[in-house]
Coordinates of C-alpha atoms in Angstrom, one line a residue:
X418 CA 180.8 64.7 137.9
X419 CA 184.0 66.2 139.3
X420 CA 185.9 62.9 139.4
X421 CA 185.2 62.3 135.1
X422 CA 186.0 65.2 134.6
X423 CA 188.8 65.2 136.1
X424 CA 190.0 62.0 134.8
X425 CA 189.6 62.7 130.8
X426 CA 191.8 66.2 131.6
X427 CA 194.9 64.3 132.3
X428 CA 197.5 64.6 130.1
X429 CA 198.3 61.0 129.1
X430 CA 202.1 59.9 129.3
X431 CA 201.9 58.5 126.0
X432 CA 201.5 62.2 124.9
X433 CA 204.0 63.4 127.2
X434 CA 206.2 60.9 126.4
X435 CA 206.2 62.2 122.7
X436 CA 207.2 65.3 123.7
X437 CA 210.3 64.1 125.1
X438 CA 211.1 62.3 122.3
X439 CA 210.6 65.0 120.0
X440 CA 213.0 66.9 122.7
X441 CA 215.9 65.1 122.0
X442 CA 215.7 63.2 124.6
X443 CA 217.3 59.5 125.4
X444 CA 215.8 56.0 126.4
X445 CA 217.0 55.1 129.7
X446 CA 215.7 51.4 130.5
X447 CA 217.0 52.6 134.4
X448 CA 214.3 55.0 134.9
X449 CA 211.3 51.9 134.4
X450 CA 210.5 49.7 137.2
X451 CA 211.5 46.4 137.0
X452 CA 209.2 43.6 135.6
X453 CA 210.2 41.2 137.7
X454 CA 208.6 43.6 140.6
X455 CA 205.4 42.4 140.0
X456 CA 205.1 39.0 142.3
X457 CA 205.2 41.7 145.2
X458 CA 202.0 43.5 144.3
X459 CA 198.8 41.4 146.1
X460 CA 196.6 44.0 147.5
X461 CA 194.2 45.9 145.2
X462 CA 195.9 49.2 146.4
X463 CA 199.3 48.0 145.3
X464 CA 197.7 46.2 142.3
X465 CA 195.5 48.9 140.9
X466 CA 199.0 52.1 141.7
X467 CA 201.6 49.5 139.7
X468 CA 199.1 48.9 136.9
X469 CA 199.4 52.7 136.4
X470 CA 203.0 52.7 136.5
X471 CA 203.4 49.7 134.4
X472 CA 201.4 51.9 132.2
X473 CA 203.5 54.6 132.3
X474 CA 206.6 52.1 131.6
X475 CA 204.9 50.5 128.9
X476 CA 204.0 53.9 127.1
X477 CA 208.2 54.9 127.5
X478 CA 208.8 51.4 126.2
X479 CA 206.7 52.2 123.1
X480 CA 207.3 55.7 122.2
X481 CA 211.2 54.5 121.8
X482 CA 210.5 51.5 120.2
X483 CA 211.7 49.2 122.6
X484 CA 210.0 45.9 121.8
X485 CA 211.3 43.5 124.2
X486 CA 210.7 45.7 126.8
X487 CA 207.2 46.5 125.5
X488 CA 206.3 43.2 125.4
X489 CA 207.5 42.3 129.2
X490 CA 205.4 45.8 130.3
X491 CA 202.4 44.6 128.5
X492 CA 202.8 40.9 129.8
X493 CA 202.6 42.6 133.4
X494 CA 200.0 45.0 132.6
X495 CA 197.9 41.8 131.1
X496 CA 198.6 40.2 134.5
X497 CA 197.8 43.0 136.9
X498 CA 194.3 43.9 134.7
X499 CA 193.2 39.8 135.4
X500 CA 194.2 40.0 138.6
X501 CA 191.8 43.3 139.6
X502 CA 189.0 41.5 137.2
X503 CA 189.0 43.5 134.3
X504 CA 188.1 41.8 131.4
X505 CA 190.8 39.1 130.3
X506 CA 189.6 38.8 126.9
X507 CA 189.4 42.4 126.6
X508 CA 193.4 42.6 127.5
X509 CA 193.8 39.8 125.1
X510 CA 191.9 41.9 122.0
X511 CA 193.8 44.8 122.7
X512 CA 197.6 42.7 123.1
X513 CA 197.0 41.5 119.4
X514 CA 195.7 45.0 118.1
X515 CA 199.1 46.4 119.4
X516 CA 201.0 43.5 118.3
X517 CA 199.7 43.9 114.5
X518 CA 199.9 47.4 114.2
X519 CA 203.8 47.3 116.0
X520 CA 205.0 49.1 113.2
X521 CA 202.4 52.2 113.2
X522 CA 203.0 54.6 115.5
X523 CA 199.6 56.1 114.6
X524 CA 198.1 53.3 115.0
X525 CA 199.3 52.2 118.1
X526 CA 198.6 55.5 120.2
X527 CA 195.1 55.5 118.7
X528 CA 194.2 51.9 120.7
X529 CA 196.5 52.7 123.5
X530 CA 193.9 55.7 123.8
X531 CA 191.3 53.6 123.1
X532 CA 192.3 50.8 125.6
X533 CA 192.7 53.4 128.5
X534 CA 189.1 55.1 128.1
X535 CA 187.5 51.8 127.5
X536 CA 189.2 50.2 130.9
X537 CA 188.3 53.2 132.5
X538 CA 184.8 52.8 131.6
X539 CA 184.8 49.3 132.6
X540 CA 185.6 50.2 136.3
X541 CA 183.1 53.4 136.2
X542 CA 180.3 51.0 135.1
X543 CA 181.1 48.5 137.6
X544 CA 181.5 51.3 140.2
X545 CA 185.0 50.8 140.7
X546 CA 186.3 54.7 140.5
X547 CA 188.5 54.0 143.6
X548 CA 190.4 51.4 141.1
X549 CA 190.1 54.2 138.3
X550 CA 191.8 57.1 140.5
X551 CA 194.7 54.5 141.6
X552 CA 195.9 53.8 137.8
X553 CA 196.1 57.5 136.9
X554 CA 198.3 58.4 140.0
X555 CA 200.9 55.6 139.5
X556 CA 200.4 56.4 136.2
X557 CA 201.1 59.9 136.8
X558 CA 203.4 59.4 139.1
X559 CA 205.8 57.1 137.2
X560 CA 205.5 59.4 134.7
X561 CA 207.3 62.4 136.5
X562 CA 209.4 60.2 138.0
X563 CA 210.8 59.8 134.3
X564 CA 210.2 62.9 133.1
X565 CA 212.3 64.8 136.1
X566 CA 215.0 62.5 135.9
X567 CA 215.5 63.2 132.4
X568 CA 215.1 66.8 132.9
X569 CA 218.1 67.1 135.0
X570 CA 219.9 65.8 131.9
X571 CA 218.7 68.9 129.9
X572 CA 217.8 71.5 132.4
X573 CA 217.5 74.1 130.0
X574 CA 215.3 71.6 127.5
X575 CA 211.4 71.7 126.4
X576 CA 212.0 68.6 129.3
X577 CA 211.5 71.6 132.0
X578 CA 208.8 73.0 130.5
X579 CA 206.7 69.5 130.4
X580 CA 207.5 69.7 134.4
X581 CA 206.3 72.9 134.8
X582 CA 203.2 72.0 132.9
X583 CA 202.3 69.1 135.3
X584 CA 200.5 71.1 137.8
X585 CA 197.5 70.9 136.3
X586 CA 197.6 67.7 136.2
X587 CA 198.7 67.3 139.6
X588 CA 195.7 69.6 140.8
X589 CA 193.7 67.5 139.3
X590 CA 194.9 64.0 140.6
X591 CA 194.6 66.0 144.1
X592 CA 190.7 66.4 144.0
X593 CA 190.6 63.0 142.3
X594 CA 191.8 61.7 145.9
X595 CA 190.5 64.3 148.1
X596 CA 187.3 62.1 147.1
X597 CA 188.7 59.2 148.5
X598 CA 189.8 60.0 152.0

């Protein structure tokens, strides 16, 4: 369908995040949301956008080897999944994969990858695409809200060009939506 297609043509922020990286581009803890922001989600809405952006965080956290702040992202991520009833033991598995492979880079964005298109199979199969389509635009979101920030720092970077190349995926988290009215 529309929608899984859709959803697997997303540039991930892991990769994106990556690119900034390679781009010279700094770490700025200020750009994240806070982890002690996430008593105030309680709705599914507000649940299922800030698991996305925690997402997002976590991914930033990671790609500049920030392991404190990894761990409190993945903490909250391990908390919003449980509380939309994705599989706990599932989060659990994939917490210790990424804790014993910490110092593989390879490694870790291989079962970040693999966690993402697994939980997103989880809600397809339990026909929860609504939940699906929430993730990938806080996700999304959080992600240009990083990425534009840092482009003003480096206006005439490879950082504008990764802006510029977010209308795709901003097309396509458009018709994701459109189907949700």
């Amino acid at each position: 369908s529309v929608k899984d297609d859709v959803l697997y043509n997303n540039t991930s922020t892991l990769e994106t995040f990556k690119i900034l990286k390679i781009s010279g581009s700094q770490f700025d803890k200020a750009l994240m949301k806070p982890v002690d922001k996430l008593p105030k989600y309680v709705s599914s809405f507000s649940t299922s956008v800030n698991l996305g952006v925690y997402s997002a965080d976590l991914s930033f956290c990671f790609m500049y080897k920030q392991n404190q702040d990894f761990n409190n992202y993945l903490k909250n991520i391990n908390e919003l999944t449980t509380a939309l009833g994705i599989d706990g033991s599932y989060g659990q598995e994939i917490t210790k994969r990424l804790q014993a492979n910490a110092n593989n880079m390879d490694s870790l964005m291989v079962i970040a990858s693999e966690a993402s298109v697994n939980a997103d199979l989880y809600l397809k199969e339990n026909q929860r695409t609504n939940t699906t389509v929430l993730i990938a635009v806080g996700s999304w979101i959080e992600g240009m809200h990083i990425i534009t920030s840092l482009a003003d720092k480096k206006p005439e970077s490879a950082v504008s060009e990764l802006v510029a190349e977010q209308k795709i995926p901003m097309r396509n988290l458009i018709k994701m939506l459109a189907n949700f009215e």
